[in-house]
Amino acid sequence: MKEKLHLSWPGYKILDRYILRKFLGTYAFAIAMITVILVVFDYAERVDNFTESHAPWSAIIFDYYINFIPDFINQFSGLFTFISVIFFTSKMAGQTEIVAMLSGGVSFRRLMWPYFLGSLAIMLLSLVLNLWVIPESQVACVNFRQTYFKKYKNEQYDRHIYRQTEPGTFVYVRGFNTSNRATYLAIERYEGTVIAETMEASDVEVDPTTGRWKAERYMIRRTDAAGNETFEQLRDLDTLINLDVKELGRIEQTVSTMKIGELNRFLEQQRHKGSDSINIIEVERHTRFAYPMATFILTLIGVSLSSRKVRGGTGLHIGIGIVLCFSYIMLSRLFEEFAKSGGLPVMLAVWVPNIVFTIIGIYLYRKAPK
């Protein structure tokens, strides 16, 4: 009776160390193995690019792969957490270890304690990666690809860029490149739904520091209330536009390279401008928190699912677990697209998969052996 009472409070015991060691050990081993495999396959695929561009080994290792690995680990952290939990828990169930623990007076709720300690450690790691480390590493990866891969030279810019700088004012840029030059620039000012004034220029250059755009010649076209147009040809354009050069990049790639503080400031800036990219930025911000939180949910589902000894053993548990985990990933991607298109409120859409799988986790927990 004394031993039962001793095991019932949430301290850190031998049982906790045993489960936590298995949990984190299996997780680390799975991540390490798949990372090695991925790097080998990625290198085999890109070796011609490395050779043709004469990329030095120091850049390949430290600028590309070292910065590529954290993003990969984070993307699949939930999946490997899930698989790790299912793998060693179903193995313990098959060896009747869980039955022995429950028979010894350890409640199922108490048994979950070391699992949640492990998932907390993984969640905190994922949060740090999501909010600060990965955005920094993405900058290095993008720079490496643009330097050494031909097809990525101008990958950060679309051919046609259309941005809102303030309510009623839009900027169109064509052919912008990494030299901070564009083949064409147009600034459109609307009154209601009608264009009241347009400024157009060709072969334009921008100073990223001052935000000033310059061109040798430009034209201003005005339309009055009666629909009459007037044209004015001018020289030596030198104008300041409320548009940072980084806003010209592909918005999803741009926000992926921002740390959480910078991302929040960028979001507020785009709100003031009335940007049409608000949903994309908000999705990026919410997913940085939603995915790490899924670690707890997937751990709950994994333990509840695999703690019962069944015919088929570990293989059956892993099969069901993989189906559930990929269902979560697919559901997340689906609702993210709904959020980006404005079909659903961003917060609701991003967190719906977590809500759905929390309900599944609670149901499986109630059905788990007690």
mmCIF file of N, CA and C in Angstrom, residues 209-266:
data_model
loop_
_atom_site.group_PDB
_atom_site.id
_atom_site.type_symbol
_atom_site.label_atom_id
_atom_site.label_comp_id
_atom_site.label_asym_id
_atom_site.label_seq_id
_atom_site.Cartn_x
_atom_site.Cartn_y
_atom_site.Cartn_z
ATOM 1 N N THR A 209 18.116 51.162 -48.869
ATOM 2 C CA THR A 209 18.310 51.870 -47.605
ATOM 3 C C THR A 209 17.325 53.021 -47.437
ATOM 4 N N THR A 210 17.183 53.828 -48.487
ATOM 5 C CA THR A 210 16.313 55.000 -48.396
ATOM 6 C C THR A 210 14.905 54.736 -48.896
ATOM 7 N N GLY A 211 14.744 53.686 -49.715
ATOM 8 C CA GLY A 211 13.427 53.397 -50.282
ATOM 9 C C GLY A 211 13.060 54.308 -51.440
ATOM 10 N N ARG A 212 14.046 55.003 -52.023
ATOM 11 C CA ARG A 212 13.779 55.924 -53.130
ATOM 12 C C ARG A 212 13.947 55.193 -54.470
ATOM 13 N N TRP A 213 13.001 55.434 -55.367
ATOM 14 C CA TRP A 213 12.997 54.829 -56.705
ATOM 15 C C TRP A 213 13.408 55.893 -57.722
ATOM 16 N N LYS A 214 14.307 55.523 -58.638
ATOM 17 C CA LYS A 214 14.833 56.484 -59.603
ATOM 18 C C LYS A 214 14.759 55.927 -61.022
ATOM 19 N N ALA A 215 14.504 56.833 -61.973
ATOM 20 C CA ALA A 215 14.475 56.488 -63.393
ATOM 21 C C ALA A 215 14.757 57.744 -64.205
ATOM 22 N N GLU A 216 15.262 57.569 -65.430
ATOM 23 C CA GLU A 216 15.590 58.726 -66.257
ATOM 24 C C GLU A 216 14.333 59.432 -66.754
ATOM 25 N N ARG A 217 13.312 58.671 -67.105
ATOM 26 C CA ARG A 217 12.072 59.251 -67.630
ATOM 27 C C ARG A 217 10.874 58.573 -66.975
ATOM 28 N N TYR A 218 9.799 59.321 -66.886
ATOM 29 C CA TYR A 218 8.557 58.748 -66.389
ATOM 30 C C TYR A 218 7.375 59.548 -66.919
ATOM 31 N N MET A 219 6.195 58.983 -66.748
ATOM 32 C CA MET A 219 4.982 59.603 -67.273
ATOM 33 C C MET A 219 3.898 59.567 -66.208
ATOM 34 N N ILE A 220 3.118 60.653 -66.144
ATOM 35 C CA ILE A 220 1.978 60.707 -65.232
ATOM 36 C C ILE A 220 0.694 60.853 -66.052
ATOM 37 N N ARG A 221 -0.244 59.984 -65.771
ATOM 38 C CA ARG A 221 -1.534 60.021 -66.464
ATOM 39 C C ARG A 221 -2.630 60.304 -65.438
ATOM 40 N N ARG A 222 -3.447 61.326 -65.699
ATOM 41 C CA ARG A 222 -4.520 61.692 -64.775
ATOM 42 C C ARG A 222 -5.865 61.573 -65.472
ATOM 43 N N THR A 223 -6.865 61.164 -64.697
ATOM 44 C CA THR A 223 -8.227 61.045 -65.208
ATOM 45 C C THR A 223 -9.155 61.867 -64.326
ATOM 46 N N ASP A 224 -9.888 62.799 -64.940
ATOM 47 C CA ASP A 224 -10.780 63.631 -64.138
ATOM 48 C C ASP A 224 -12.140 62.968 -63.953
ATOM 49 N N ALA A 225 -13.051 63.638 -63.243
ATOM 50 C CA ALA A 225 -14.359 63.064 -62.934
ATOM 51 C C ALA A 225 -15.178 62.773 -64.179
ATOM 52 N N ALA A 226 -14.914 63.525 -65.266
ATOM 53 C CA ALA A 226 -15.663 63.317 -66.521
ATOM 54 C C ALA A 226 -15.075 62.206 -67.372
ATOM 55 N N GLY A 227 -13.956 61.635 -66.940
ATOM 56 C CA GLY A 227 -13.326 60.559 -67.704
ATOM 57 C C GLY A 227 -12.293 61.035 -68.692
ATOM 58 N N ASN A 228 -11.949 62.317 -68.686
ATOM 59 C CA ASN A 228 -10.939 62.852 -69.593
ATOM 60 C C ASN A 228 -9.534 62.567 -69.049
ATOM 61 N N GLU A 229 -8.625 62.157 -69.936
ATOM 62 C CA GLU A 229 -7.268 61.799 -69.543
ATOM 63 C C GLU A 229 -6.273 62.855 -70.009
ATOM 64 N N THR A 230 -5.291 63.124 -69.174
ATOM 65 C CA THR A 230 -4.181 64.009 -69.533
ATOM 66 C C THR A 230 -2.870 63.287 -69.250
ATOM 67 N N PHE A 231 -1.867 63.541 -70.093
ATOM 68 C CA PHE A 231 -0.570 62.878 -69.972
ATOM 69 C C PHE A 231 0.528 63.917 -69.795
ATOM 70 N N GLU A 232 1.512 63.583 -68.984
ATOM 71 C CA GLU A 232 2.633 64.482 -68.752
ATOM 72 C C GLU A 232 3.932 63.679 -68.760
ATOM 73 N N GLN A 233 4.848 64.015 -69.655
ATOM 74 C CA GLN A 233 6.142 63.348 -69.757
ATOM 75 C C GLN A 233 7.168 64.126 -68.933
ATOM 76 N N LEU A 234 7.878 63.430 -68.053
ATOM 77 C CA LEU A 234 8.831 64.087 -67.154
ATOM 78 C C LEU A 234 10.163 63.336 -67.142
ATOM 79 N N ARG A 235 11.191 63.983 -66.584
ATOM 80 C CA ARG A 235 12.520 63.381 -66.510
ATOM 81 C C ARG A 235 12.988 63.303 -65.054
ATOM 82 N N ASP A 236 13.948 62.412 -64.848
ATOM 83 C CA ASP A 236 14.636 62.275 -63.552
ATOM 84 C C ASP A 236 13.661 61.983 -62.399
ATOM 85 N N LEU A 237 13.071 60.818 -62.485
ATOM 86 C CA LEU A 237 12.192 60.376 -61.394
ATOM 87 C C LEU A 237 13.024 60.113 -60.135
ATOM 88 N N ASP A 238 12.592 60.630 -59.020
ATOM 89 C CA ASP A 238 13.224 60.369 -57.724
ATOM 90 C C ASP A 238 12.114 60.465 -56.675
ATOM 91 N N THR A 239 11.502 59.308 -56.386
ATOM 92 C CA THR A 239 10.333 59.326 -55.507
ATOM 93 C C THR A 239 10.467 58.309 -54.383
ATOM 94 N N LEU A 240 9.854 58.613 -53.275
ATOM 95 C CA LEU A 240 9.854 57.728 -52.115
ATOM 96 C C LEU A 240 8.530 56.978 -52.079
ATOM 97 N N ILE A 241 8.611 55.646 -52.025
ATOM 98 C CA ILE A 241 7.409 54.810 -51.999
ATOM 99 C C ILE A 241 7.361 54.083 -50.662
ATOM 100 N N ASN A 242 6.206 54.009 -50.071
ATOM 101 C CA ASN A 242 6.021 53.318 -48.797
ATOM 102 C C ASN A 242 6.015 51.813 -49.016
ATOM 103 N N LEU A 243 7.170 51.319 -49.476
ATOM 104 C CA LEU A 243 7.291 49.902 -49.836
ATOM 105 C C LEU A 243 8.723 49.454 -49.617
ATOM 106 N N ASP A 244 8.929 48.586 -48.648
ATOM 107 C CA ASP A 244 10.250 48.041 -48.381
ATOM 108 C C ASP A 244 10.592 46.996 -49.434
ATOM 109 N N VAL A 245 11.869 46.911 -49.786
ATOM 110 C CA VAL A 245 12.294 45.956 -50.813
ATOM 111 C C VAL A 245 11.916 44.529 -50.441
ATOM 112 N N LYS A 246 11.979 44.205 -49.146
ATOM 113 C CA LYS A 246 11.652 42.837 -48.737
ATOM 114 C C LYS A 246 10.186 42.502 -48.984
ATOM 115 N N GLU A 247 9.330 43.534 -49.101
ATOM 116 C CA GLU A 247 7.919 43.291 -49.394
ATOM 117 C C GLU A 247 7.691 42.879 -50.841
ATOM 118 N N LEU A 248 8.715 43.047 -51.682
ATOM 119 C CA LEU A 248 8.579 42.661 -53.080
ATOM 120 C C LEU A 248 8.782 41.162 -53.280
ATOM 121 N N GLY A 249 9.370 40.503 -52.280
ATOM 122 C CA GLY A 249 9.597 39.064 -52.392
ATOM 123 C C GLY A 249 8.303 38.284 -52.321
ATOM 124 N N ARG A 250 8.374 37.029 -52.712
ATOM 125 C CA ARG A 250 7.222 36.150 -52.580
ATOM 126 C C ARG A 250 6.852 36.089 -51.112
ATOM 127 N N ILE A 251 5.632 36.440 -50.831
ATOM 128 C CA ILE A 251 5.246 36.724 -49.457
ATOM 129 C C ILE A 251 5.463 35.530 -48.529
ATOM 130 N N GLU A 252 5.157 34.313 -48.989
ATOM 131 C CA GLU A 252 5.310 33.138 -48.119
ATOM 132 C C GLU A 252 6.777 32.888 -47.803
ATOM 133 N N GLN A 253 7.653 33.090 -48.790
ATOM 134 C CA GLN A 253 9.078 32.914 -48.548
ATOM 135 C C GLN A 253 9.616 34.032 -47.678
ATOM 136 N N THR A 254 9.104 35.250 -47.896
ATOM 137 C CA THR A 254 9.569 36.395 -47.117
ATOM 138 C C THR A 254 9.263 36.220 -45.633
ATOM 139 N N VAL A 255 8.016 35.847 -45.301
ATOM 140 C CA VAL A 255 7.644 35.730 -43.885
ATOM 141 C C VAL A 255 8.313 34.529 -43.226
ATOM 142 N N SER A 256 8.679 33.511 -44.028
ATOM 143 C CA SER A 256 9.340 32.337 -43.440
ATOM 144 C C SER A 256 10.740 32.660 -42.942
ATOM 145 N N THR A 257 11.307 33.788 -43.398
ATOM 146 C CA THR A 257 12.654 34.168 -42.961
ATOM 147 C C THR A 257 12.630 35.206 -41.839
ATOM 148 N N MET A 258 11.437 35.471 -41.284
ATOM 149 C CA MET A 258 11.321 36.479 -40.228
ATOM 150 C C MET A 258 11.188 35.823 -38.856
ATOM 151 N N LYS A 259 11.961 36.301 -37.894
ATOM 152 C CA LYS A 259 11.771 35.876 -36.513
ATOM 153 C C LYS A 259 10.446 36.424 -36.012
ATOM 154 N N ILE A 260 9.969 35.883 -34.898
ATOM 155 C CA ILE A 260 8.605 36.170 -34.461
ATOM 156 C C ILE A 260 8.383 37.667 -34.202
ATOM 157 N N GLY A 261 9.351 38.368 -33.628
ATOM 158 C CA GLY A 261 9.185 39.799 -33.391
ATOM 159 C C GLY A 261 9.075 40.578 -34.691
ATOM 160 N N GLU A 262 9.950 40.239 -35.636
ATOM 161 C CA GLU A 262 9.921 40.900 -36.943
ATOM 162 C C GLU A 262 8.630 40.577 -37.682
ATOM 163 N N LEU A 263 8.175 39.341 -37.541
ATOM 164 C CA LEU A 263 6.930 38.929 -38.199
ATOM 165 C C LEU A 263 5.737 39.714 -37.647
ATOM 166 N N ASN A 264 5.681 39.900 -36.348
ATOM 167 C CA ASN A 264 4.584 40.669 -35.737
ATOM 168 C C ASN A 264 4.596 42.121 -36.207
ATOM 169 N N ARG A 265 5.780 42.705 -36.285
ATOM 170 C CA ARG A 265 5.874 44.088 -36.764
ATOM 171 C C ARG A 265 5.475 44.194 -38.225
ATOM 172 N N PHE A 266 5.885 43.216 -39.014
ATOM 173 C CA PHE A 266 5.540 43.201 -40.438
ATOM 174 C C PHE A 266 4.033 43.068 -40.629
#
